[in-house]
Coordinates of C-alpha atoms (C1' of nucleotides) in Angstrom, one line a residue:
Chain A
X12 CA 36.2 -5.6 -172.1
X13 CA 37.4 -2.1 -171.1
X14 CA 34.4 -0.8 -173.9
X15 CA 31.9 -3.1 -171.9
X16 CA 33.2 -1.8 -168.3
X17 CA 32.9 1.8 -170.0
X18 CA 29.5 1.8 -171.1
X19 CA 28.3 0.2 -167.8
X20 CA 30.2 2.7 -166.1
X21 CA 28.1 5.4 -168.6
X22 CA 24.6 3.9 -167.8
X23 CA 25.2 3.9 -163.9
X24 CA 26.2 7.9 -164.2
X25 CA 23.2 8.4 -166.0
X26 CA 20.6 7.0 -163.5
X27 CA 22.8 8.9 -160.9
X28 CA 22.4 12.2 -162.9
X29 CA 18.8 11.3 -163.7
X30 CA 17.9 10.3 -159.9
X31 CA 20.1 13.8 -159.0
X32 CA 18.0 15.4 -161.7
X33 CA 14.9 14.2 -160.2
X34 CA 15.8 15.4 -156.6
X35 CA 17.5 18.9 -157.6
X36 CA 14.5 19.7 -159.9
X37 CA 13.2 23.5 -159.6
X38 CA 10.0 23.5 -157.8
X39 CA 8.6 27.2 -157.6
X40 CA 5.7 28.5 -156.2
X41 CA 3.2 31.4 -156.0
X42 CA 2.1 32.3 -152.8
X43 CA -0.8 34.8 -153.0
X44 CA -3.6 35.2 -150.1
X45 CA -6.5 36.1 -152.2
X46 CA -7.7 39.6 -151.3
X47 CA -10.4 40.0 -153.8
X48 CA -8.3 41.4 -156.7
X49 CA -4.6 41.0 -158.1
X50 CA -2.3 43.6 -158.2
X51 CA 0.1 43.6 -160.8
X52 CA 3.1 43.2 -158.3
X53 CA 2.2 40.2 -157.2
X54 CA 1.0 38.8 -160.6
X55 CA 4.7 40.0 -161.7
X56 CA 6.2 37.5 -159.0
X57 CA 4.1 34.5 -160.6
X58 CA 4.9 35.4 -164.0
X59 CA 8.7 35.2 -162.9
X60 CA 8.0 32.0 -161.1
X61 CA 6.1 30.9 -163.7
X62 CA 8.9 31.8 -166.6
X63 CA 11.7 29.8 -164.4
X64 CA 10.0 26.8 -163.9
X65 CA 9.1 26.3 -167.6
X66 CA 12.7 27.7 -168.0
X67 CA 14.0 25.2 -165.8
X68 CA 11.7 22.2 -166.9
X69 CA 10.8 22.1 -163.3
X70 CA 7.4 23.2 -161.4
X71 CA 5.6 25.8 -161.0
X72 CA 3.1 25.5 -157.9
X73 CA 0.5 27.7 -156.5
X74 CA -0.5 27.9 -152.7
X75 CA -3.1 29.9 -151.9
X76 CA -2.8 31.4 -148.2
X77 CA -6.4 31.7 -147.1
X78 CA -5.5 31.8 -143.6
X79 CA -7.0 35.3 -143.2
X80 CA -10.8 34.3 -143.0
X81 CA -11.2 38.3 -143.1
X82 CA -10.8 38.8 -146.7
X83 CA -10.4 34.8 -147.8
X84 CA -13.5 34.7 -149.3
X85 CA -14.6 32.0 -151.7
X86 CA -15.3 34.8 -154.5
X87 CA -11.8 36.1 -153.9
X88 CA -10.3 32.5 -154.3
X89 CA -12.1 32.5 -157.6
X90 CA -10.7 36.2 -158.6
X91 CA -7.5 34.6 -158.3
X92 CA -8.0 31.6 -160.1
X93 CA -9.4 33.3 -163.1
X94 CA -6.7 35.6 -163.0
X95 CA -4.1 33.1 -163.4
X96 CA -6.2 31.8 -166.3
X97 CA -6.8 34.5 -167.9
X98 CA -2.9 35.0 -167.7
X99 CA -2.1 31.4 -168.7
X100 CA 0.0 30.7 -165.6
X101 CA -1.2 26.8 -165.2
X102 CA 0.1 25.2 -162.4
X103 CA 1.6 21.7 -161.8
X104 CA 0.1 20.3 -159.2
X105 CA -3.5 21.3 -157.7
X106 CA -3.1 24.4 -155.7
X107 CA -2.7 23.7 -152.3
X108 CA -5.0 26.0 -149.5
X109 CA -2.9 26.9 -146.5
X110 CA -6.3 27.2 -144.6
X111 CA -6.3 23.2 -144.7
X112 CA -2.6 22.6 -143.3
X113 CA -3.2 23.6 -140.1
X114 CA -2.7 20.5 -138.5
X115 CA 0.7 20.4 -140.3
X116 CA 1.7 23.8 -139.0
X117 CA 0.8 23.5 -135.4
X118 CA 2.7 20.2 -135.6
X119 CA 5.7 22.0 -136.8
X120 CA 5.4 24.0 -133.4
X121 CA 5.5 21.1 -131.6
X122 CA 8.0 19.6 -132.6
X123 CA 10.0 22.7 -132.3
X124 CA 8.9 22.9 -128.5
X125 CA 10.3 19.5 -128.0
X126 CA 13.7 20.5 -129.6
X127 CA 14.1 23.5 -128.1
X128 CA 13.9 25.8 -131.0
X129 CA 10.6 27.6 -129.2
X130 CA 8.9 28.4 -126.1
X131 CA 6.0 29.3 -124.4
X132 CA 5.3 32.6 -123.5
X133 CA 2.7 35.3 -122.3
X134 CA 4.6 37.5 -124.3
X135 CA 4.5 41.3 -122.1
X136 CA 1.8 39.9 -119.9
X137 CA -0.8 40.7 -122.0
X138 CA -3.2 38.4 -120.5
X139 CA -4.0 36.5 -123.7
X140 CA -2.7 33.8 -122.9
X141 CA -0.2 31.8 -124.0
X142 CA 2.0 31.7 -127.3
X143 CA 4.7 30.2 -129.2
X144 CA 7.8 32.1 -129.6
X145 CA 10.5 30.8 -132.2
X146 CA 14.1 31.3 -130.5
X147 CA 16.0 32.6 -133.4
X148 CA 20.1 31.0 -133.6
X149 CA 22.9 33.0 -131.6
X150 CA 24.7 33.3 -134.4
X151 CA 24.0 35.6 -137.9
X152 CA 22.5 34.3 -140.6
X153 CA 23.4 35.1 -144.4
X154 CA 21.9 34.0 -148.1
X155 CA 23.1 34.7 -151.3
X156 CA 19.8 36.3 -153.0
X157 CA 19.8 35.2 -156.5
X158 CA 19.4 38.6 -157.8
X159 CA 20.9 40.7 -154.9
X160 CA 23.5 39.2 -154.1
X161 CA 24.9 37.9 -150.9
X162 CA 22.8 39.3 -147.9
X163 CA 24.0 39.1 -144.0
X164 CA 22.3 40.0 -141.0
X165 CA 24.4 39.7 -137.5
X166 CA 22.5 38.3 -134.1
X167 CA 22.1 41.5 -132.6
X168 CA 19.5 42.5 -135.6
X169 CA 18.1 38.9 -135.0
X170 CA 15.1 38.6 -132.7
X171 CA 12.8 35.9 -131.7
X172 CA 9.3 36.1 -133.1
X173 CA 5.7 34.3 -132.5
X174 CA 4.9 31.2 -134.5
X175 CA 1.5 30.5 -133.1
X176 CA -0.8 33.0 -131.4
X177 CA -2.3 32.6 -128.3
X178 CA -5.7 31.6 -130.2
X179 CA -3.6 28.5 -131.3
X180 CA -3.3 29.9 -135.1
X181 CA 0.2 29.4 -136.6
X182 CA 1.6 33.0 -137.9
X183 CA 2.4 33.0 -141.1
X184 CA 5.9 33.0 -141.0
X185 CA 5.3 29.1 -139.8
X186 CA 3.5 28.4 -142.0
X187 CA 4.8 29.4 -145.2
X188 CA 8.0 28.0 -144.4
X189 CA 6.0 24.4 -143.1
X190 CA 4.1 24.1 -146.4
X191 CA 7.2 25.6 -148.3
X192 CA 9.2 22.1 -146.8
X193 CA 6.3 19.9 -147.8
X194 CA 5.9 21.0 -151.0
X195 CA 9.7 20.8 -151.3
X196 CA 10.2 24.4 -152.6
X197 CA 13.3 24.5 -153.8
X198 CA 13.8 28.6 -155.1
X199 CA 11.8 31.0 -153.6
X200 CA 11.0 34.5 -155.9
X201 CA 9.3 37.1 -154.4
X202 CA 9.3 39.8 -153.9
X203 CA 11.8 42.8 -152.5
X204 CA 9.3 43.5 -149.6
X205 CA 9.7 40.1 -148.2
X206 CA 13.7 40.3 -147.7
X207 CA 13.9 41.0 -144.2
X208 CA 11.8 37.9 -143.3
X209 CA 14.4 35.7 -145.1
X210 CA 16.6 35.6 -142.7
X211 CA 14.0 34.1 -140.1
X212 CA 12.3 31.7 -143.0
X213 CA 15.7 30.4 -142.9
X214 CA 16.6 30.3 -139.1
X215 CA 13.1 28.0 -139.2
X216 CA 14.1 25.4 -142.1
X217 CA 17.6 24.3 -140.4
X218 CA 15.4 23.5 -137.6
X219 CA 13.1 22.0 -139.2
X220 CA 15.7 20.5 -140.3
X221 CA 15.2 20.7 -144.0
X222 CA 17.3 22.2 -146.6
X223 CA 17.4 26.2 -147.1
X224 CA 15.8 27.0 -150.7
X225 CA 17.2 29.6 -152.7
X226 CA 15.7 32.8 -152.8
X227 CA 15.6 35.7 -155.3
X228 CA 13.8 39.0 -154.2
X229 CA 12.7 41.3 -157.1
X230 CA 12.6 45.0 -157.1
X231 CA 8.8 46.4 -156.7
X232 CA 7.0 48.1 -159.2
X233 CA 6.5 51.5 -158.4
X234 CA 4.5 54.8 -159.2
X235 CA 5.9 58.2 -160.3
X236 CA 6.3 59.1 -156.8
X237 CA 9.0 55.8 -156.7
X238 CA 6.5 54.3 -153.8
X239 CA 4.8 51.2 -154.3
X240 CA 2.2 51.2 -157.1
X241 CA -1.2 51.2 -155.7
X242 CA -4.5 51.4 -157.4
X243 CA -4.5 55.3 -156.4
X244 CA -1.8 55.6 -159.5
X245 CA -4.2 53.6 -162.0
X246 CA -5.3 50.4 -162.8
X247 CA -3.0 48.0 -160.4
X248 CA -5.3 45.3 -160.9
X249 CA -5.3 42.2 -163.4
X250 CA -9.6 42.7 -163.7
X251 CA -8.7 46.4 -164.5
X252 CA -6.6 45.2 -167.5
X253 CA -9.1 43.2 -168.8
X254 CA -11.4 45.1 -168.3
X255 CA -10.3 47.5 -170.6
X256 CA -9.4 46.3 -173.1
X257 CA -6.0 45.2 -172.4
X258 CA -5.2 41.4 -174.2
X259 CA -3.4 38.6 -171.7
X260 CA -0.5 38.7 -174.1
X261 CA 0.3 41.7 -174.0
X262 CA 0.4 42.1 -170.0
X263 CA 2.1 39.2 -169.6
X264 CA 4.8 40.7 -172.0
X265 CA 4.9 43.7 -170.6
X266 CA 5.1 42.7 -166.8
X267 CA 7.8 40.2 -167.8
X268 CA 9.7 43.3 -168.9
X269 CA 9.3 45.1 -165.6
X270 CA 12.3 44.4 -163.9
X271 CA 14.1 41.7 -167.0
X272 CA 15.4 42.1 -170.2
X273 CA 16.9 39.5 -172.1
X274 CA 19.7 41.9 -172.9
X275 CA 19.7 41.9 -176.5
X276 CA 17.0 44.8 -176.8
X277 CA 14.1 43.0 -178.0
X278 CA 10.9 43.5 -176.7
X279 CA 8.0 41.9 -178.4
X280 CA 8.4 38.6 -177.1
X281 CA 6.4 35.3 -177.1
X282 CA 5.9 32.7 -174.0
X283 CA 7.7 30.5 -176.2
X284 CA 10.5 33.4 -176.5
X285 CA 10.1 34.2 -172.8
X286 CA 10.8 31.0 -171.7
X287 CA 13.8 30.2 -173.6
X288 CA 15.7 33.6 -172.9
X289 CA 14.3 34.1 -168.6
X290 CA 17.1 33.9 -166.4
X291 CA 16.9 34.9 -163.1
X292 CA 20.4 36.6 -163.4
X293 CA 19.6 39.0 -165.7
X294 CA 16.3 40.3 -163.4
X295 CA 16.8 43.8 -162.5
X296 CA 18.4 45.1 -158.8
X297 CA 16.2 48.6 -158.5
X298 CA 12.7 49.2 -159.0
X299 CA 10.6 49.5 -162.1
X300 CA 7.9 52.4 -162.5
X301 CA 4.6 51.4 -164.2
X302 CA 4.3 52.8 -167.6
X303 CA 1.1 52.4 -169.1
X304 CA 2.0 54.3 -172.6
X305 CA 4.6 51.9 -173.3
X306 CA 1.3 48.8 -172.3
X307 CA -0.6 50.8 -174.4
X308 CA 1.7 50.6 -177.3
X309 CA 2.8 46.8 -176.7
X310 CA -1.4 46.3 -176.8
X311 CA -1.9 47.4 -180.0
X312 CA 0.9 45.6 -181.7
X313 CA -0.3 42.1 -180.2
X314 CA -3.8 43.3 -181.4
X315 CA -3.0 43.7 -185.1
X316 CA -1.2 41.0 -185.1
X317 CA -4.4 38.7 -183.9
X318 CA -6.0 36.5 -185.7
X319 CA -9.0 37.8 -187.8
X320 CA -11.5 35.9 -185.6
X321 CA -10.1 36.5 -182.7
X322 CA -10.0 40.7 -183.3
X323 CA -13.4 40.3 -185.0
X324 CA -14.8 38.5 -181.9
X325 CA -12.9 40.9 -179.2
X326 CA -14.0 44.6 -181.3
X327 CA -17.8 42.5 -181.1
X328 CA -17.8 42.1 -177.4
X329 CA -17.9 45.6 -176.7
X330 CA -20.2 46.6 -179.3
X331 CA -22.3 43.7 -177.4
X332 CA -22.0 45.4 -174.2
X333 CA -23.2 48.7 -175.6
X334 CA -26.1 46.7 -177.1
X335 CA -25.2 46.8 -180.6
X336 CA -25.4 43.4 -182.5
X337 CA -24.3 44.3 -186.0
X338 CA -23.7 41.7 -188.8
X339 CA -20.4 40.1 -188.6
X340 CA -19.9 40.6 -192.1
X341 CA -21.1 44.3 -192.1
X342 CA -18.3 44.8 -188.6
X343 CA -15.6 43.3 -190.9
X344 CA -15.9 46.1 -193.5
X345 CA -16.1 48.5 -191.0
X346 CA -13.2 47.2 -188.9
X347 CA -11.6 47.0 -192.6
X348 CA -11.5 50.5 -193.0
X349 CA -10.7 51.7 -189.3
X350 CA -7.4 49.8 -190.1
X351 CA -5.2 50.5 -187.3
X352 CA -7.2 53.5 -185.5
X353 CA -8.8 51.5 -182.4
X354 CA -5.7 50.4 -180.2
X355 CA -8.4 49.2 -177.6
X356 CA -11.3 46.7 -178.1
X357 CA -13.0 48.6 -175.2
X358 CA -12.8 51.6 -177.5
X359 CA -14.3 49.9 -180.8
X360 CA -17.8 51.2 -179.9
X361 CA -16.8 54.9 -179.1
X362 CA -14.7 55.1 -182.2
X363 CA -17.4 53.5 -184.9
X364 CA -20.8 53.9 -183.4
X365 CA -21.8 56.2 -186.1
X366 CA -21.6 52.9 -188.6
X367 CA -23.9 51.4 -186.4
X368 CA -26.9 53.6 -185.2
X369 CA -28.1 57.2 -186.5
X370 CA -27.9 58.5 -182.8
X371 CA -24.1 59.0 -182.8
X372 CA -22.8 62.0 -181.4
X373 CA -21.0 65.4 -183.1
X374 CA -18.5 66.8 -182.2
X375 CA -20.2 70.9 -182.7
X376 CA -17.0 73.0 -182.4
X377 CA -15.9 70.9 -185.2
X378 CA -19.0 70.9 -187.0
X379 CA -19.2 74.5 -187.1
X380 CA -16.0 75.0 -188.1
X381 CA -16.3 73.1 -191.3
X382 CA -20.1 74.1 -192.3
X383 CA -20.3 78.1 -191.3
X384 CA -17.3 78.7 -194.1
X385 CA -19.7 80.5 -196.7
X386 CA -20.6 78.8 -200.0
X387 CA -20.1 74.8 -198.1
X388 CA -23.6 74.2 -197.3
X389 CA -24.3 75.3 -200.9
X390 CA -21.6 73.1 -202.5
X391 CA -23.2 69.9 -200.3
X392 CA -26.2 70.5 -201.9
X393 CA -25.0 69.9 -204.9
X394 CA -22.7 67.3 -204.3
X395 CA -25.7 65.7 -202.5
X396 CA -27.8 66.0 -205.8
X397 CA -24.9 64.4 -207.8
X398 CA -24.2 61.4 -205.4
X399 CA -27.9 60.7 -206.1
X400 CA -26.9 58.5 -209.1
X401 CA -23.0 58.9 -208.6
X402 CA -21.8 54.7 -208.5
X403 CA -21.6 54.3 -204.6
X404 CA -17.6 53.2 -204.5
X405 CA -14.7 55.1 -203.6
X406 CA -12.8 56.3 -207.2
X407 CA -16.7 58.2 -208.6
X408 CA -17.3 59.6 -205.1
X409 CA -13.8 61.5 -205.0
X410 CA -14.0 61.9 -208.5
X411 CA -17.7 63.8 -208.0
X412 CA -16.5 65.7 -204.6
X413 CA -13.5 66.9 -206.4
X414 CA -15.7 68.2 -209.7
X415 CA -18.0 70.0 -207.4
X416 CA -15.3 71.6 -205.1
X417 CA -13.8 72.9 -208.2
X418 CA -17.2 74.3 -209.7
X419 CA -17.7 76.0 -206.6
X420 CA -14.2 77.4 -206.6
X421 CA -13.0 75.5 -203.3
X422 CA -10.4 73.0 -202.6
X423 CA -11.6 69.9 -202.1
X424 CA -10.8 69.6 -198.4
X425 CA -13.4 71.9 -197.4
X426 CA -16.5 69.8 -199.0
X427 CA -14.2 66.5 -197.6
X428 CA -14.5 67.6 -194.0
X429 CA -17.9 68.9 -193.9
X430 CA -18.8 65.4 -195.6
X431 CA -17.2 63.9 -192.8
X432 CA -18.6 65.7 -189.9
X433 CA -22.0 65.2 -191.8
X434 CA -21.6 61.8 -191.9
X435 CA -20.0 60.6 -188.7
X436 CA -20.1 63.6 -186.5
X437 CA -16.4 63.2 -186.1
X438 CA -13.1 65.3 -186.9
X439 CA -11.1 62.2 -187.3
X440 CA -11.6 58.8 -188.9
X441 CA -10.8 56.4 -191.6
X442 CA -10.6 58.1 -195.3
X443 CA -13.9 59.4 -196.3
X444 CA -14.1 57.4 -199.6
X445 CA -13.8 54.8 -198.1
X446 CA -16.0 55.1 -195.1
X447 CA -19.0 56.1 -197.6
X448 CA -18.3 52.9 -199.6
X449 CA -19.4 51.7 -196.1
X450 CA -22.0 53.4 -194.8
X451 CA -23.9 53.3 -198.1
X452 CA -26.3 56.1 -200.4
X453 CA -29.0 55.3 -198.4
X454 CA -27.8 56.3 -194.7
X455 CA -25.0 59.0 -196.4
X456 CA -27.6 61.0 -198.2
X457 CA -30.2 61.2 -195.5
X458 CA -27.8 62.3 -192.9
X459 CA -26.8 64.9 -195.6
X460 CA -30.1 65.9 -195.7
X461 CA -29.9 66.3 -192.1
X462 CA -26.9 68.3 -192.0
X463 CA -27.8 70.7 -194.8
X464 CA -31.2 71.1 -192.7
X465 CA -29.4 72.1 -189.5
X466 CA -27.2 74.5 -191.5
X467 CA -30.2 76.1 -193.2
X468 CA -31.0 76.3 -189.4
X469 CA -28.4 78.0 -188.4
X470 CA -28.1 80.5 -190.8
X471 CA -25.1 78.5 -192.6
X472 CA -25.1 79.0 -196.5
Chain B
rG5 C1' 15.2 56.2 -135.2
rA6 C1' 17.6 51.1 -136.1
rC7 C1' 18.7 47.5 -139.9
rC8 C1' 18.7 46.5 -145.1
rC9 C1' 18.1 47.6 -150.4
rC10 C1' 18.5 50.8 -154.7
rA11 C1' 20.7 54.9 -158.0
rU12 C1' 22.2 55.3 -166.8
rC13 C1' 17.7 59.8 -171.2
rG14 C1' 10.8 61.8 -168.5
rU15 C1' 9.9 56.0 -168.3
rC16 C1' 11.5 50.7 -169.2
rC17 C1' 15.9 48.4 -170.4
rA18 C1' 21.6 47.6 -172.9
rG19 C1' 26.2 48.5 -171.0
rU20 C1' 30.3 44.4 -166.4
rG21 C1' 37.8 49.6 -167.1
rG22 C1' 39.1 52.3 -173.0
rU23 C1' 31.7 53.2 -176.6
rC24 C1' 30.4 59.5 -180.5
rA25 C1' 27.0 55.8 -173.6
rG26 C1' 22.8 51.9 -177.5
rG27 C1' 17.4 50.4 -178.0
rA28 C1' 12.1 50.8 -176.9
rC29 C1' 7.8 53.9 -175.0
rA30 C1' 6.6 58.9 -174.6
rC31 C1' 7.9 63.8 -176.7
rC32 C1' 9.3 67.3 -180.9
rA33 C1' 10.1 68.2 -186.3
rG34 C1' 9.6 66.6 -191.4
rG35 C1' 7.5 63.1 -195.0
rU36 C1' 2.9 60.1 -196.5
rU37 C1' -2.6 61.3 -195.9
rU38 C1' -8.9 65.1 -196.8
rU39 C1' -8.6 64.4 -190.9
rC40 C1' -7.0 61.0 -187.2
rA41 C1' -4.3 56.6 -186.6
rU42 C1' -0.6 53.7 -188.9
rC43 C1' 4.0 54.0 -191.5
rC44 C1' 9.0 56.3 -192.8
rU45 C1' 13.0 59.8 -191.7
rG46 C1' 15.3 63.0 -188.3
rG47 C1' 15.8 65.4 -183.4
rA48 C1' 16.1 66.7 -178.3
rA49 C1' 17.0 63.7 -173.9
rA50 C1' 20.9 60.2 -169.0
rC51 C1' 25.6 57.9 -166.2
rA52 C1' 22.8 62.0 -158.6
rC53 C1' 27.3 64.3 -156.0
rG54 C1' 32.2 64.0 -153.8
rG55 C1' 36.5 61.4 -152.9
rG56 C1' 39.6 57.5 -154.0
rU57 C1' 41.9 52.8 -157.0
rU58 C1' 43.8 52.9 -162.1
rC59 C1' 47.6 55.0 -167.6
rG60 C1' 42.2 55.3 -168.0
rA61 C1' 36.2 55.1 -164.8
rC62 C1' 29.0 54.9 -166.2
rU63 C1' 31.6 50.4 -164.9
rC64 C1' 35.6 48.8 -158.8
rC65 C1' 36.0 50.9 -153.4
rC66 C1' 34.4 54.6 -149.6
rG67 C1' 31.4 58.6 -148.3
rU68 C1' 27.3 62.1 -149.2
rU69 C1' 22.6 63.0 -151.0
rG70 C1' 18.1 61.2 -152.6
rG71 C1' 14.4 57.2 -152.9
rG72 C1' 12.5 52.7 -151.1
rG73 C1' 11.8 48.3 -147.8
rU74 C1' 11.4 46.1 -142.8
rC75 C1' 10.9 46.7 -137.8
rG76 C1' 2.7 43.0 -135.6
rC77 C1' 0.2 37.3 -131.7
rC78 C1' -1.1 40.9 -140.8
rA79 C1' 0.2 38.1 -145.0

RNA sequence: GACCCCAUCGUCCAGUGGUCAGGACACCAGGUUUUCAUCCUGGAAACACGGGUUCGACUCCCGUUGGGGUCGCCA
């Protein structure tokens, strides 16, 4: 009997914390108005918004505020969208486009009007015509910010502002706050700019007459200068970072660090990682600067550890878009020897274009160095004649080089850089054996050739 | 100017009254290597300043200084 009454008593709590569950579930958004390109500020917010929601098994929503016809322009839209792909920031629900709530906005007004909460006004005389003011409360308004802490403004600092223009557009302040209720927002992260306007996003939802979401403001991202980061202090935009090079991961790692740590000093996170430790508590009070070494550094270590299709497809891209279209098989070997030396797949061309075409570039203060030093050229020679019929693989190539070297009386390094400046036209590179084995007799003698040739030229012997 | 926010190595973060103030990037030195990169080892490097509170402050409070944000019929 009492076991019978208890377990009833268990299933009722249970729809009531399920139906509680439903109705206290996070809903999140990301608010952009698409100007074209995505600074890495904003795509910070939506990666924090993002990271709760999946945190916090709720939503994550995106509303795109295109009321600006100026700069809402269908390509920009689409910048956007592929942005937040490229990021893998799905959304929930389909985005919703402010431009279309209009109606909803400028009913909002109304019903405002009729309550008293605004008024019409030619506000100074300005002989536009008439438009509606928002009456802000007589009384202060305060929030507890969920990373800053409790905020407070008193009425004095409190003024009433326009909610729709005397054209008849609703200001934005309207209608984030309209669409915010309808899409029932319930934390709202943003970021540190957008404080002050709290306090009259709030003033508008009691009377609306719909609950107050919470918010949490995050510190901006910054430049050396501590000012906002801006393009003029490097790439600021998401196309920029993929654009060179930069992988998804990677940025998304690194921007989640901006500003959060999950405290225990790791850094090399996945989503999967991300999402489990993110806590709005532990997100930073002061701003972040932008480092792009420390990108830099997080890049390569999510490149090596790529899978070998994926890095072979990324280093082929670029060698695409310099009009190179090597073998696959022939781009593994090469990327086999480069090992860990291109840190960008934007870089792969620069860095192994001499494996590729005979018109590669020399570097000729380094060239000179190595091939003026009296008795090299000679010594070349020889080694040239020798690798004639030398077994083209790594242990009879050093083993020849090193013979020779001692013949002519010189250390080995000496023939070893000239080799490689010969050969690649480069100071620096993977080990010469090695890149050889790659290149092959065929394209290492003639260049050879061509070397000696020029020093003979140049009065090298 | 008014209102608000912020303040630990050069940078990003740990640190929530008692620590030799820790890690990462960058930097420097050494090792490995023919070079470069990687990798390994080591090093230099910070609590903005002044008052309190306390037996004891990087940690709490106040002030100063410095930096930033907001003050639109932009978003």
């Amino acid at each position: 009997m009492y076991g019978a009454i208890q377990s009833r008593w268990r299933a009722v709590n249970a729809k009531v914390r399920a139906r509680a569950q439903q109705i206290m579930s996070v809903r999140v958004r990301f608010a952009p108005s698409p100007t074209g390109h995505v600074h890495i500020g904003n795509i910070r917010a939506a990666i924090f918004n993002w990271l709760f929601a999946r945190h916090e098994g709720g939503r994550f929503l995106l509303r795109i505020e295109d009321t600006d016809r100026e700069r809402s322009t269908p390509e920009a839209c689409q910048t956007l969208l592929e942005a937040m792909a490229w990021l893998g920031l799905d959304y929930d629900e389909p985005p919703v486009y402010q431009s279309t709530r209009r109606e909803a906005h400028l009913a909002a007004a109304e019903e405002l009007l009729a309550r008293g909460y605004a008024y019409r006004e030619d506000k100074g005389g300005t002989g536009r015509g008439e438009c509606i003011v928002f009456r802000m409360p007589s009384t202060s308004i305060e929030f507890d910010d969920l990373v800053k802490g409790s905020l407070k403004k008193p009425a004095s600092d409190l003024h009433d502002f326009v909610i729709v223009r005397s054209d008849g557009t609703p200001v934005f302040h309207l209608a984030n706050v309209v669409d915010d209720i309808a899409m029932g927002i319930t934390h709202v992260i943003r970021g540190d700019d957008h404080v002050e306007n709290t306090f009259r996003h709030i003033a508008l939802f009691r009377a609306l007459g719909a609950p107050v979401p919470k918010y949490a403001h995050l510190p901006m991202i910054v430049n050396r200068q501590g000012r906002p980061y801006s393009k003029r202090d490097g790439a600021a935009y998401v196309g920029e970072f993929r654009e060179r090079g930069i992988l998804a991961d990677a940025l998304f790692n690194y921007l989640a660090l901006l500003g959060w740590s999950p405290g225990d000093g790791r850094e090399l996170l996945s989503r999967r990682e991300l999402i489990e430790l993110f806590t709005l508590e532990r997100v930073q009070t002061s701003p972040a600067q932008f480092d792009m070494d420390k990108l830099l550094w997080m890049n390569a270590q999510y490149m090596r550890a790529l899978p070998p299709a994926e890095r072979l497809a990324g280093h082929m891209k670029d060698l695409n878009a310099h009009g190179l279209a090597p073998d696959p098989e022939y781009l593994l070997r090469v990327l086999e020897v480069m090992q860990d030396r291109i840190k960008l797949f934007s870089q792969t061309t620069e860095q192994t274009i001499y494996f590729f075409t005979e018109d590669y570039p020399v570097d000729e203060d380094a060239w000179a160095r190595r091939w003026r030093r009296p008795g090299v050229p000679a010594a070349v020679a020889q080694l040239r004649e020798r690798w004639m019929s030398t077994p083209f693989q790594g242990a009879p190539l050093e083993a020849t080089l090193k013979e020779v070297a001692a013949a002519a009386g010189r250390p080995p390094a000496d023939l070893i850089h000239a080799v490689r400046l010969a050969v690649s036209g480069t100071p620096t590179g993977p080990g010469l054996y090695a890149m050889l084995e790659v290149l092959g007799r065929e394209r290492t003698l003639a260049r050879l050739d061509r070397a000696l040739a020029r020093a003979r030229a140049e009065g090298y012997e």
